[in-house]
Short mmCIF file of C-alpha atoms in Angstrom, two decimals:
data_model
loop_
_atom_site.label_atom_id
_atom_site.label_comp_id
_atom_site.label_asym_id
_atom_site.label_seq_id
_atom_site.Cartn_x
_atom_site.Cartn_y
_atom_site.Cartn_z
CA GLY A 1 0.17 0.06 0.27
CA GLU A 2 1.20 3.32 -0.23
CA ASN A 3 1.08 4.83 3.25
CA VAL A 4 3.09 7.85 4.71
CA GLU A 5 2.56 8.84 8.30
CA GLN A 6 3.92 11.88 9.54
CA HIS A 7 4.18 13.20 13.42
CA PRO A 8 3.87 15.74 14.99
CA SER A 9 1.05 16.96 13.49
CA THR A 10 2.06 20.50 15.33
CA LEU A 11 5.29 21.25 17.19
CA SER A 12 6.07 24.22 19.14
CA VAL A 13 9.41 24.82 20.49
CA GLN A 14 11.61 27.71 21.84
CA GLU A 15 14.11 29.43 19.79
CA GLY A 16 17.38 27.72 20.17
CA ASP A 17 15.70 24.34 20.99
CA SER A 18 15.63 21.37 18.59
CA ALA A 19 12.85 20.06 16.34
CA VAL A 20 12.32 16.57 15.86
CA ILE A 21 9.67 15.42 12.87
CA LYS A 22 9.22 11.77 12.29
CA CYS A 23 7.79 9.62 9.23
CA THR A 24 6.75 6.21 8.67
CA TYR A 25 6.44 4.69 5.23
CA SER A 26 4.75 0.99 4.24
CA ASP A 27 6.96 0.58 0.74
CA SER A 28 10.04 -1.38 1.52
CA ALA A 29 11.50 -0.89 -1.58
CA SER A 30 11.23 3.16 -0.87
CA ASN A 31 14.71 4.47 -1.79
CA TYR A 32 14.31 8.05 -1.86
CA PHE A 33 13.09 10.44 1.27
CA PRO A 34 12.54 14.28 0.28
CA TRP A 35 11.98 16.92 2.99
CA TYR A 36 9.78 20.21 2.00
CA LYS A 37 9.33 23.26 3.77
CA GLN A 38 6.14 25.61 3.10
CA GLU A 39 5.72 28.54 4.39
CA LEU A 40 2.35 30.25 5.17
CA GLY A 41 0.62 30.94 1.37
CA LYS A 42 3.59 30.09 -0.52
CA ARG A 43 4.79 27.14 -2.45
CA PRO A 44 6.74 23.84 -1.12
CA GLN A 45 10.45 23.79 -1.53
CA LEU A 46 12.95 21.18 -0.98
CA ILE A 47 14.99 21.63 2.09
CA ILE A 48 16.88 18.21 2.27
CA ASP A 49 16.84 14.28 1.19
CA ILE A 50 18.29 11.33 1.71
CA ARG A 51 19.14 8.15 -0.08
CA SER A 52 18.64 4.77 0.92
CA ASN A 53 22.45 4.16 0.66
CA VAL A 54 23.02 6.78 3.53
CA GLY A 55 21.57 6.18 6.88
CA GLU A 56 22.11 10.20 8.00
CA LYS A 57 22.61 13.40 5.73
CA LYS A 58 23.76 16.97 7.41
CA ASP A 59 23.01 20.27 5.96
CA GLN A 60 24.09 23.21 8.41
CA ARG A 61 21.33 23.00 11.17
CA ILE A 62 19.05 20.25 9.28
CA ALA A 63 19.61 16.47 9.14
CA VAL A 64 17.75 13.75 8.10
CA THR A 65 18.03 10.19 9.57
CA LEU A 66 16.70 6.96 7.77
CA ASN A 67 16.16 3.98 9.74
CA LYS A 68 15.13 1.63 6.50
CA THR A 69 14.21 -1.65 8.75
CA ALA A 70 11.77 0.29 10.82
CA LYS A 71 10.77 1.70 7.88
CA HIS A 72 10.81 5.63 9.20
CA PHE A 73 13.01 8.77 8.88
CA SER A 74 13.36 11.96 10.61
CA LEU A 75 13.81 15.49 10.45
CA HIS A 76 16.29 17.11 13.22
CA ILE A 77 16.62 20.88 13.34
CA THR A 78 19.01 22.14 15.71
CA GLU A 79 19.46 25.53 16.93
CA THR A 80 15.89 26.52 15.57
CA GLN A 81 15.00 30.36 14.72
CA PRO A 82 11.88 32.03 14.16
CA GLU A 83 12.14 31.70 10.14
CA ASP A 84 12.26 28.30 10.28
CA SER A 85 8.49 28.08 11.35
CA ALA A 86 6.55 27.02 9.08
CA VAL A 87 4.64 23.58 7.74
CA TYR A 88 7.08 20.69 7.02
CA PHE A 89 6.13 17.75 4.85
CA CYS A 90 8.02 14.35 3.90
CA ALA A 91 7.61 12.01 1.29
CA ALA A 92 8.24 8.75 0.15
CA PRO A 93 7.74 7.21 -2.82
CA GLY A 94 4.46 5.46 -3.78
CA ASP A 95 4.26 1.71 -4.74
CA SER A 96 4.53 2.50 -8.86
CA SER A 97 8.00 4.22 -7.80
CA TYR A 98 6.88 7.22 -10.29
CA LYS A 99 5.26 9.09 -7.80
CA LEU A 100 6.30 10.27 -3.83
CA ILE A 101 3.46 9.90 -1.60
CA PHE A 102 3.55 13.29 1.22
CA GLY A 103 3.23 13.13 4.47
CA SER A 104 0.16 14.80 5.95
CA GLY A 105 2.55 18.09 7.53
CA THR A 106 3.74 19.24 10.65
CA ARG A 107 2.82 22.70 11.59
CA LEU A 108 6.33 24.01 13.44
CA LEU A 109 5.70 27.34 15.52
CA VAL A 110 9.52 28.47 16.99
CA ARG A 111 8.73 30.98 19.63
CA PRO A 112 10.96 34.15 20.16
CA GLU B 1 15.82 30.26 -13.77
CA ALA B 2 12.56 31.40 -14.00
CA GLY B 3 10.46 28.82 -11.79
CA VAL B 4 7.47 27.53 -12.69
CA ALA B 5 4.16 29.52 -13.31
CA GLN B 6 0.92 29.18 -12.65
CA SER B 7 -2.43 31.04 -13.14
CA PRO B 8 -4.69 32.32 -12.16
CA ARG B 9 -3.41 32.59 -8.39
CA TYR B 10 -7.05 32.30 -7.14
CA LYS B 11 -10.42 31.37 -8.10
CA ILE B 12 -13.73 31.43 -6.35
CA ILE B 13 -16.66 29.46 -8.59
CA GLU B 14 -20.05 28.08 -7.74
CA LYS B 15 -20.57 24.21 -7.65
CA ARG B 16 -21.23 22.72 -11.23
CA GLN B 17 -19.95 25.41 -12.66
CA SER B 18 -16.36 24.67 -14.83
CA VAL B 19 -12.74 25.88 -14.06
CA ALA B 20 -9.58 25.26 -16.10
CA PHE B 21 -5.53 26.19 -14.08
CA TRP B 22 -2.55 26.70 -16.10
CA CYS B 23 1.08 26.12 -15.84
CA ASN B 24 4.12 26.70 -17.36
CA PRO B 25 7.19 24.14 -15.99
CA ILE B 26 10.86 24.92 -15.85
CA SER B 27 12.14 25.46 -19.38
CA GLY B 28 14.12 22.20 -20.26
CA HIS B 29 11.69 20.11 -17.47
CA ALA B 30 10.13 16.94 -19.25
CA THR B 31 8.25 15.98 -15.75
CA LEU B 32 5.38 17.90 -14.95
CA TYR B 33 3.03 17.17 -11.89
CA TRP B 34 -0.60 18.46 -10.86
CA TYR B 35 -1.10 18.27 -7.39
CA GLN B 36 -4.56 19.02 -4.91
CA GLN B 37 -3.51 20.02 -1.57
CA ILE B 38 -6.55 20.43 0.61
CA LEU B 39 -6.11 22.71 4.11
CA GLY B 40 -4.29 21.16 6.80
CA GLN B 41 -2.80 18.13 4.34
CA GLY B 42 -0.11 17.91 2.11
CA PRO B 43 -0.18 17.48 -1.71
CA LYS B 44 -1.69 14.84 -2.95
CA LEU B 45 -0.71 13.83 -6.99
CA LEU B 46 -3.23 13.77 -9.44
CA ILE B 47 -1.50 13.03 -12.57
CA GLN B 48 1.92 13.13 -13.95
CA PHE B 49 3.50 13.37 -17.58
CA GLN B 50 6.63 12.64 -19.14
CA ASN B 51 7.10 15.24 -22.05
CA ASN B 52 3.37 15.16 -23.47
CA GLY B 53 2.82 11.16 -22.09
CA VAL B 54 0.45 10.19 -19.09
CA VAL B 55 2.79 8.30 -16.64
CA ASP B 56 0.01 8.21 -13.53
CA ASP B 57 -3.03 9.50 -13.26
CA SER B 58 -4.43 6.51 -11.06
CA GLN B 59 -5.78 9.36 -8.54
CA LEU B 60 -7.46 11.68 -10.90
CA PRO B 61 -11.03 11.67 -10.90
CA LYS B 62 -11.84 11.30 -14.49
CA ASP B 63 -15.07 11.97 -14.39
CA ARG B 64 -15.22 15.66 -13.73
CA PHE B 65 -11.16 16.37 -14.09
CA SER B 66 -8.83 16.31 -17.20
CA ALA B 67 -5.63 17.34 -18.02
CA GLU B 68 -3.47 17.85 -20.66
CA ARG B 69 -0.14 18.25 -22.13
CA LEU B 70 -0.24 18.48 -25.63
CA LYS B 71 3.24 19.98 -26.73
CA GLY B 72 4.86 18.31 -23.87
CA VAL B 73 5.65 22.15 -22.26
CA ASP B 74 2.45 23.70 -20.74
CA SER B 75 -0.54 21.85 -19.26
CA THR B 76 -3.94 22.44 -18.38
CA LEU B 77 -6.01 21.09 -15.36
CA LYS B 78 -10.23 21.26 -15.96
CA ILE B 79 -12.92 20.56 -13.42
CA GLN B 80 -16.11 20.46 -14.88
CA PRO B 81 -18.53 20.18 -13.31
CA ALA B 82 -16.69 21.88 -9.74
CA LYS B 83 -18.29 20.06 -6.23
CA LEU B 84 -17.58 21.89 -3.10
CA GLU B 85 -15.18 19.30 -1.90
CA ASP B 86 -12.40 20.54 -4.78
CA SER B 87 -11.90 23.42 -2.47
CA ALA B 88 -8.03 23.66 -2.14
CA VAL B 89 -4.93 24.67 -3.62
CA TYR B 90 -3.62 23.30 -6.96
CA LEU B 91 0.07 22.64 -6.85
CA CYS B 92 2.03 22.09 -10.07
CA ALA B 93 5.25 21.30 -10.14
CA SER B 94 8.02 19.92 -12.74
CA SER B 95 11.30 18.58 -12.68
CA HIS B 96 14.37 17.86 -14.71
CA LYS B 97 14.41 14.17 -15.14
CA PRO B 98 11.85 11.36 -14.78
CA GLY B 99 11.92 9.55 -11.48
CA ILE B 100 10.64 10.70 -8.26
CA ASN B 101 14.41 11.39 -6.96
CA ASN B 102 14.97 14.35 -9.20
CA GLU B 103 13.60 17.62 -7.32
CA GLN B 104 10.22 18.81 -7.64
CA PHE B 105 10.13 22.48 -8.18
CA PHE B 106 6.60 23.43 -7.05
CA GLY B 107 4.80 26.87 -8.74
CA PRO B 108 2.97 29.49 -6.20
CA GLY B 109 -0.43 27.04 -6.65
CA THR B 110 -3.97 28.30 -7.60
CA ARG B 111 -6.63 28.49 -4.70
CA LEU B 112 -9.67 27.01 -5.34
CA THR B 113 -13.02 28.14 -3.95
CA VAL B 114 -16.44 26.37 -4.42
CA LEU B 115 -19.05 28.11 -3.38
#
């Protein structure tokens, strides 16, 4: 089946704290996992992605970890800033491997 | 480079009316996607084109939705007749190469309200 579950749906953190968003997927053949950030009223934009041949990828304050055995992957944002406030979507390939299935989104609020 | 362009940005119609959305992908991008994003949810793929051919339209409600990309560049998505539950943002995206492991660039979307 095609299913990507994302938790939590909302997350509020104090500026400077870390934020973690988790996603689980169902298709064991999935090999590409992107994360998109969508600010209010704007288009989704890719912020980081990971392929199944690595377990972790970092880009400055953002990191993504992948556990293929457990079929879950997580987004980690360290030293959060108010401009990190947005909705974050994870995605994973669907059965056909030609399309991405998006999670339901996590609304992150970073309190100054 | 210019991004993905969409028009109109907003559209309000009454149920049972028709509506069309237009998308111009990034130049040279062969793959084009139409997504429906209902408020509070993630984007859901409606249809994917590779050049002017359909790769996946399994989630397109074909009794009322249609899409085309005749010359392999611009694309239009049509709803006829619209229902209240079609109220959503319709996002167009494009990628340079086929295959989902290539970055998808999204347009600004068209916000449709069906009254």
